[in-house]
């Protein structure tokens, strides 16, 4: 039974991600966007729910599927669109592209697992400095195949690093279903390093907020690293047109697990419509500003 508790703020945050990503996929074939892109369609509730507990100064590490994490962190659309277009006005001066975003305390990198040692080191630094800040790192199920993750879990546990490992298990890594890539249980991998772990299977942002709350509190109280496994669903292709899954299966998934459908249940139709209009205008304006901004050649 789904409780109807998503706030307008949460719904808007998720819709901003959804509409941003749809615009990215629509624009991609025109050649406006350079490099590659991996959209966060279907997983919006994860970033919005988890990052709702961030304090100013906390640090977030993301992966190749980073647009949703960035927008939920507080990043703005225009700078992200411009970054994807390789424009100097992009959040990273147009040189990082879709996967390599840095703004304030937000970092992403497309090399799977590469962020784990860096995030762990950052968390240790925060602990040694007594800053009271924590680190959140988002990992896909595919990153569980990277050895450096386990070195990081080991040291994070030994050092009591203030870090939350969030695994977004969308059951697929590019085209490889999790059954072919992962032996054993995900939680057992954290248990092996004595890292307390919880799991949730939900697309309801309020449930994800609840599921992550205790971890944030425990980490802030100095109880070392924690892990949250979110069983989730990727609605879009891995990158652009590269979805090998059966179309009807993806459609079934969209019908059953859409975070926006769950979110909308908490609001009335006027609220939904207003937010839709507001977000639609924001995307349109941000995209236009990014598109009209000078390119690298103007420098
Ligand atoms: C070390 C490394 N190997 C391979 C790749 C190519 N690659 C990019 S995304 C991806 C799949 C990632 O799957 P997962 O971690 O489950 O994240 P998802 O795409 O499902 O969000 C792969 C293999 C990479 N970026 N880094
Ligand atoms: Mg995956």
Short mmCIF file of C-alpha atoms and ligand atoms in Angstrom, two decimals:
data_model
loop_
_atom_site.label_atom_id
_atom_site.label_comp_id
_atom_site.label_asym_id
_atom_site.label_seq_id
_atom_site.Cartn_x
_atom_site.Cartn_y
_atom_site.Cartn_z
CA UNK A 1 0.00 0.00 0.00
CA UNK A 2 1.50 3.30 -1.07
CA UNK A 3 1.19 6.13 1.38
CA UNK A 4 0.49 9.45 -0.27
CA UNK A 5 3.15 11.66 1.21
CA UNK A 6 5.30 13.17 -1.55
CA UNK A 7 5.50 16.93 -1.10
CA UNK A 8 5.10 19.46 -3.91
CA UNK A 9 8.81 20.16 -3.51
CA UNK A 10 9.72 16.50 -4.03
CA UNK A 11 7.39 16.14 -6.98
CA UNK A 12 8.82 19.22 -8.61
CA UNK A 13 12.37 18.05 -8.00
CA UNK A 14 11.59 14.72 -9.69
CA UNK A 15 9.74 16.35 -12.57
CA UNK A 16 12.68 18.70 -13.19
CA UNK A 17 14.89 15.66 -13.68
CA UNK A 18 12.34 13.85 -15.87
CA UNK A 19 11.72 16.79 -18.20
CA UNK A 20 15.41 17.68 -18.35
CA UNK A 21 16.32 14.15 -19.40
CA UNK A 22 13.53 13.93 -21.96
CA UNK A 23 14.83 17.14 -23.52
CA UNK A 24 18.35 15.68 -23.62
CA UNK A 25 17.18 12.55 -25.43
CA UNK A 26 15.09 14.60 -27.84
CA UNK A 27 17.96 16.96 -28.66
CA UNK A 28 20.67 14.34 -28.97
CA UNK A 29 20.14 13.38 -32.63
CA UNK A 30 20.39 17.06 -33.67
CA UNK A 31 24.08 17.02 -32.78
CA UNK A 32 23.70 19.85 -30.27
CA UNK A 33 24.89 17.61 -27.47
CA UNK A 34 28.42 16.35 -27.72
CA UNK A 35 29.93 13.18 -26.27
CA UNK A 36 27.49 10.79 -24.69
CA UNK A 37 24.70 10.85 -22.12
CA UNK A 38 23.00 8.46 -19.69
CA UNK A 39 19.58 9.55 -18.53
CA UNK A 40 18.10 9.06 -15.07
CA UNK A 41 14.53 8.34 -16.27
CA UNK A 42 12.73 6.13 -13.75
CA UNK A 43 15.26 6.61 -10.95
CA UNK A 44 14.32 10.19 -10.01
CA UNK A 45 12.99 9.30 -6.55
CA UNK A 46 16.37 7.91 -5.49
CA UNK A 47 18.36 11.12 -5.86
CA UNK A 48 15.55 13.33 -4.57
CA UNK A 49 14.78 11.08 -1.59
CA UNK A 50 18.36 10.45 -0.47
CA UNK A 51 19.69 13.96 -1.04
CA UNK A 52 16.77 15.52 0.86
CA UNK A 53 18.87 14.87 3.99
CA UNK A 54 21.96 16.76 2.86
CA UNK A 55 23.36 19.57 4.94
CA UNK A 56 25.27 22.50 3.50
CA UNK A 57 28.86 21.35 3.03
CA UNK A 58 28.12 17.65 2.63
CA UNK A 59 29.79 16.04 -0.37
CA UNK A 60 28.20 14.03 -3.17
CA UNK A 61 29.94 11.66 -5.57
CA UNK A 62 28.08 10.45 -8.61
CA UNK A 63 28.70 8.27 -11.62
CA UNK A 64 28.02 8.30 -15.36
CA UNK A 65 24.25 8.59 -14.72
CA UNK A 66 24.71 11.89 -12.91
CA UNK A 67 22.23 14.46 -14.23
CA UNK A 68 19.52 13.51 -11.74
CA UNK A 69 21.94 13.51 -8.82
CA UNK A 70 23.24 16.93 -9.90
CA UNK A 71 19.80 18.50 -10.26
CA UNK A 72 18.64 17.03 -6.93
CA UNK A 73 21.82 18.37 -5.31
CA UNK A 74 20.73 21.85 -6.37
CA UNK A 75 22.48 22.23 -9.68
CA UNK A 76 20.84 24.39 -12.31
CA UNK A 77 19.57 23.22 -15.67
CA UNK A 78 21.12 25.88 -17.87
CA UNK A 79 24.65 25.11 -16.74
CA UNK A 80 24.09 21.38 -17.19
CA UNK A 81 22.57 21.75 -20.66
CA UNK A 82 25.47 24.01 -21.64
CA UNK A 83 27.95 21.50 -20.26
CA UNK A 84 26.38 18.76 -22.38
CA UNK A 85 26.68 21.06 -25.39
CA UNK A 86 30.36 21.68 -24.70
CA UNK A 87 29.81 25.38 -24.10
CA UNK A 88 32.14 27.56 -21.98
CA UNK A 89 29.05 28.60 -20.00
CA UNK A 90 28.60 24.99 -18.90
CA UNK A 91 28.99 24.08 -15.26
CA UNK A 92 32.47 22.68 -16.00
CA UNK A 93 33.33 25.16 -18.74
CA UNK A 94 32.07 22.65 -21.30
CA UNK A 95 35.08 20.41 -20.85
CA UNK A 96 33.63 17.71 -18.61
CA UNK A 97 30.52 16.83 -20.59
CA UNK A 98 27.70 14.67 -19.39
CA UNK A 99 29.67 12.39 -17.08
CA UNK A 100 32.21 14.70 -15.48
CA UNK A 101 30.43 17.31 -13.45
CA UNK A 102 31.91 19.34 -10.63
CA UNK A 103 30.07 22.09 -8.87
CA UNK A 104 30.39 23.07 -5.22
CA UNK A 105 30.75 19.74 -3.39
CA UNK A 106 29.35 17.64 -6.22
CA UNK A 107 31.64 15.41 -8.25
CA UNK A 108 30.93 12.81 -10.91
CA UNK A 109 33.09 10.48 -12.93
CA UNK A 110 32.18 7.99 -15.63
CA UNK A 111 34.73 5.33 -14.74
CA UNK A 112 32.74 2.78 -12.75
CA UNK A 113 33.90 2.44 -9.15
CA UNK A 114 36.60 5.10 -9.59
CA UNK A 115 34.86 7.44 -7.22
CA UNK A 116 34.80 4.95 -4.32
CA UNK A 117 38.38 5.51 -3.09
CA UNK A 118 38.12 9.26 -3.67
CA UNK A 119 34.82 9.51 -1.81
CA UNK A 120 36.19 7.39 1.02
CA UNK A 121 39.27 9.59 1.23
CA UNK A 122 37.08 12.69 1.25
CA UNK A 123 35.00 11.22 4.07
CA UNK A 124 38.14 10.41 6.07
CA UNK A 125 39.37 13.97 5.56
CA UNK A 126 36.06 15.33 6.88
CA UNK A 127 36.35 13.06 9.90
CA UNK A 128 39.95 14.02 10.67
CA UNK A 129 39.07 17.70 10.36
CA UNK A 130 36.07 17.22 12.64
CA UNK A 131 33.90 19.10 10.15
CA UNK A 132 30.74 17.10 10.88
CA UNK A 133 30.15 16.77 7.12
CA UNK A 134 29.43 13.51 5.41
CA UNK A 135 29.81 12.02 1.96
CA UNK A 136 27.18 10.32 -0.17
CA UNK A 137 28.29 8.15 -3.06
CA UNK A 138 25.92 6.79 -5.71
CA UNK A 139 26.96 3.53 -7.39
CA UNK A 140 25.19 1.37 -9.96
CA UNK A 141 24.93 -2.39 -9.62
CA UNK A 142 27.58 -2.63 -12.35
CA UNK A 143 30.14 -0.90 -10.10
CA UNK A 144 29.92 -3.89 -7.75
CA UNK A 145 32.22 -5.65 -10.22
CA UNK A 146 35.04 -3.18 -9.61
CA UNK A 147 37.72 -4.38 -7.17
CA UNK A 148 38.61 -0.91 -5.95
CA UNK A 149 35.18 -0.66 -4.37
CA UNK A 150 36.11 -3.40 -1.89
CA UNK A 151 39.41 -1.76 -0.94
CA UNK A 152 37.37 1.36 -0.30
CA UNK A 153 34.75 -0.44 1.81
CA UNK A 154 37.51 -2.00 3.86
CA UNK A 155 39.27 1.26 4.64
CA UNK A 156 35.97 3.14 5.12
CA UNK A 157 34.92 0.60 7.72
CA UNK A 158 38.29 0.48 9.50
CA UNK A 159 38.48 4.27 9.64
CA UNK A 160 34.84 4.85 10.53
CA UNK A 161 34.52 7.17 7.54
CA UNK A 162 31.33 9.25 7.46
CA UNK A 163 30.05 7.98 4.14
CA UNK A 164 26.79 6.58 2.80
CA UNK A 165 27.16 4.11 -0.06
CA UNK A 166 23.99 4.18 -2.14
CA UNK A 167 23.63 1.33 -4.63
CA UNK A 168 21.02 2.01 -7.28
CA UNK A 169 20.28 -1.50 -8.43
CA UNK A 170 18.39 -1.11 -11.68
CA UNK A 171 19.16 -4.76 -12.41
CA UNK A 172 21.20 -4.03 -15.49
CA UNK A 173 24.65 -2.74 -16.41
CA UNK A 174 24.54 -1.38 -19.92
CA UNK A 175 23.08 -4.56 -21.51
CA UNK A 176 24.12 -7.15 -18.91
CA UNK A 177 21.36 -8.29 -16.56
CA UNK A 178 22.44 -8.45 -12.95
CA UNK A 179 21.98 -12.25 -12.85
CA UNK A 180 24.90 -12.59 -15.27
CA UNK A 181 27.19 -10.15 -13.49
CA UNK A 182 26.67 -10.58 -9.78
CA UNK A 183 27.22 -13.60 -7.55
CA UNK A 184 25.54 -13.65 -4.16
CA UNK A 185 23.59 -10.87 -2.47
CA UNK A 186 24.54 -7.19 -2.76
CA UNK A 187 24.07 -6.71 0.98
CA UNK A 188 26.55 -9.51 1.72
CA UNK A 189 29.27 -7.47 0.09
CA UNK A 190 28.79 -4.69 2.62
CA UNK A 191 28.28 -7.11 5.50
CA UNK A 192 31.70 -8.60 4.70
CA UNK A 193 33.20 -5.27 5.76
CA UNK A 194 30.92 -4.82 8.74
CA UNK A 195 29.01 -1.98 7.11
CA UNK A 196 25.40 -1.75 8.25
CA UNK A 197 23.13 -1.95 5.23
CA UNK A 198 19.45 -1.59 4.48
CA UNK A 199 17.50 -2.30 1.32
CA UNK A 200 14.42 -0.79 -0.19
CA UNK A 201 12.39 -1.65 -3.24
CA UNK A 202 10.37 1.44 -3.98
CA UNK A 203 9.75 4.27 -6.41
CA UNK A 204 8.03 6.33 -3.74
CA UNK A 205 10.15 9.33 -2.87
CA UNK A 206 8.72 9.54 0.64
CA UNK A 207 9.65 5.93 1.32
CA UNK A 208 13.17 6.51 0.05
CA UNK A 209 13.48 9.59 2.24
CA UNK A 210 12.45 7.50 5.23
CA UNK A 211 14.77 4.65 4.30
CA UNK A 212 17.80 6.93 4.16
CA UNK A 213 17.05 9.12 7.20
CA UNK A 214 18.43 6.80 9.87
CA UNK A 215 21.63 6.25 7.94
CA UNK A 216 22.26 9.99 7.74
CA UNK A 217 21.60 10.36 11.45
CA UNK A 218 23.86 7.44 12.36
CA UNK A 219 26.68 8.68 10.15
CA UNK A 220 26.38 12.21 11.56
CA UNK A 221 26.47 10.73 15.07
CA UNK A 222 29.88 9.25 14.25
CA UNK A 223 28.83 5.66 13.67
CA UNK A 224 30.91 5.18 10.53
CA UNK A 225 29.89 4.14 7.03
CA UNK A 226 26.45 2.81 6.09
CA UNK A 227 24.94 1.46 2.90
CA UNK A 228 21.54 1.76 1.29
CA UNK A 229 20.55 -0.51 -1.57
CA UNK A 230 17.69 0.84 -3.65
CA UNK A 231 16.10 -1.64 -6.05
CA UNK A 232 15.03 0.58 -8.89
CA UNK A 233 14.19 0.67 -12.61
CA UNK A 234 15.82 2.29 -15.62
CA UNK A 235 13.10 3.46 -18.01
CA UNK A 236 15.36 4.75 -20.76
CA UNK A 237 18.09 3.23 -22.84
CA UNK A 238 21.50 2.73 -21.26
CA UNK A 239 22.74 5.73 -23.16
CA UNK A 240 20.81 6.92 -26.24
CA UNK A 241 19.24 4.36 -28.57
CA UNK A 242 20.88 1.30 -27.06
CA UNK A 243 18.14 -0.54 -25.21
CA UNK A 244 18.26 -4.28 -25.78
CA UNK A 245 15.29 -4.98 -23.50
CA UNK A 246 11.89 -5.88 -24.94
CA UNK A 247 9.82 -2.75 -25.46
CA UNK A 248 6.73 -4.20 -23.78
CA UNK A 249 8.77 -5.12 -20.69
CA UNK A 250 10.08 -1.57 -20.41
CA UNK A 251 6.55 -0.24 -20.84
CA UNK A 252 5.30 -2.56 -18.09
CA UNK A 253 8.03 -1.22 -15.86
CA UNK A 254 7.05 2.36 -16.63
CA UNK A 255 3.43 1.61 -15.79
CA UNK A 256 4.27 -0.10 -12.53
CA UNK A 257 7.19 1.79 -11.04
CA UNK A 258 6.98 5.41 -12.14
CA UNK A 259 8.14 7.69 -9.29
CA UNK A 260 6.14 10.55 -10.80
CA UNK A 261 2.94 8.56 -10.80
CA UNK A 262 3.48 7.75 -7.12
CA UNK A 263 4.39 11.36 -6.39
CA UNK A 264 1.32 12.72 -8.17
CA UNK A 265 -0.94 10.60 -5.93
CA UNK A 266 -0.14 12.94 -3.04
CA UNK A 267 -1.14 16.07 -4.97
CA UNK A 268 -4.31 17.33 -6.57
CA UNK A 269 -4.58 17.82 -10.32
CA UNK A 270 -4.17 21.62 -10.05
CA UNK A 271 -0.92 21.25 -8.18
CA UNK A 272 0.36 18.73 -10.72
CA UNK A 273 -0.61 20.98 -13.61
CA UNK A 274 1.01 24.06 -12.08
CA UNK A 275 4.25 22.24 -11.43
CA UNK A 276 4.19 20.78 -14.93
CA UNK A 277 3.83 24.27 -16.44
CA UNK A 278 6.52 25.74 -14.25
CA UNK A 279 9.01 22.97 -14.95
CA UNK A 280 8.21 22.94 -18.67
CA UNK A 281 9.00 26.65 -18.85
CA UNK A 282 12.19 26.19 -16.85
CA UNK A 283 13.45 23.45 -19.20
CA UNK A 284 12.56 25.45 -22.29
CA UNK A 285 14.32 28.57 -21.08
CA UNK A 286 17.39 26.77 -19.78
CA UNK A 287 17.77 24.83 -23.03
CA UNK A 288 17.41 27.96 -25.13
CA UNK A 289 19.92 29.92 -23.04
CA UNK A 290 22.42 27.09 -23.28
CA UNK A 291 21.86 26.68 -27.01
CA UNK A 292 22.22 30.41 -27.70
CA UNK A 293 25.37 30.76 -25.60
CA UNK A 294 28.69 31.11 -27.44
CA UNK A 295 30.62 27.92 -28.17
CA UNK A 296 34.29 27.13 -27.63
CA UNK A 297 35.20 28.66 -30.98
CA UNK A 298 34.17 32.07 -29.65
CA UNK A 299 36.94 31.96 -27.04
C1 LIG B 1 35.58 0.74 -15.40
C2 LIG B 1 34.52 0.89 -16.44
N1 LIG B 1 34.20 -0.17 -17.22
C3 LIG B 1 33.26 -0.04 -18.18
C4 LIG B 1 32.63 1.16 -18.37
C5 LIG B 1 31.57 1.30 -19.47
N2 LIG B 1 30.26 1.45 -18.85
C6 LIG B 1 29.69 2.65 -18.69
S1 LIG B 1 28.25 2.56 -17.85
C7 LIG B 1 28.35 0.88 -17.74
C8 LIG B 1 27.28 0.09 -17.05
C9 LIG B 1 27.06 0.60 -15.69
O1 LIG B 1 26.09 -0.14 -15.04
P1 LIG B 1 25.65 0.23 -13.57
O2 LIG B 1 26.84 0.46 -12.72
O3 LIG B 1 24.71 -0.82 -13.16
O4 LIG B 1 24.94 1.63 -13.73
P2 LIG B 1 23.66 1.96 -14.62
O5 LIG B 1 24.17 2.30 -15.98
O6 LIG B 1 22.80 0.78 -14.62
O7 LIG B 1 23.06 3.14 -13.93
C10 LIG B 1 29.51 0.42 -18.33
C11 LIG B 1 29.89 -0.99 -18.39
C12 LIG B 1 33.00 2.23 -17.53
N3 LIG B 1 32.42 3.42 -17.64
N4 LIG B 1 33.93 2.08 -16.56
MG1 LIG B 2 22.69 -0.82 -13.30
#
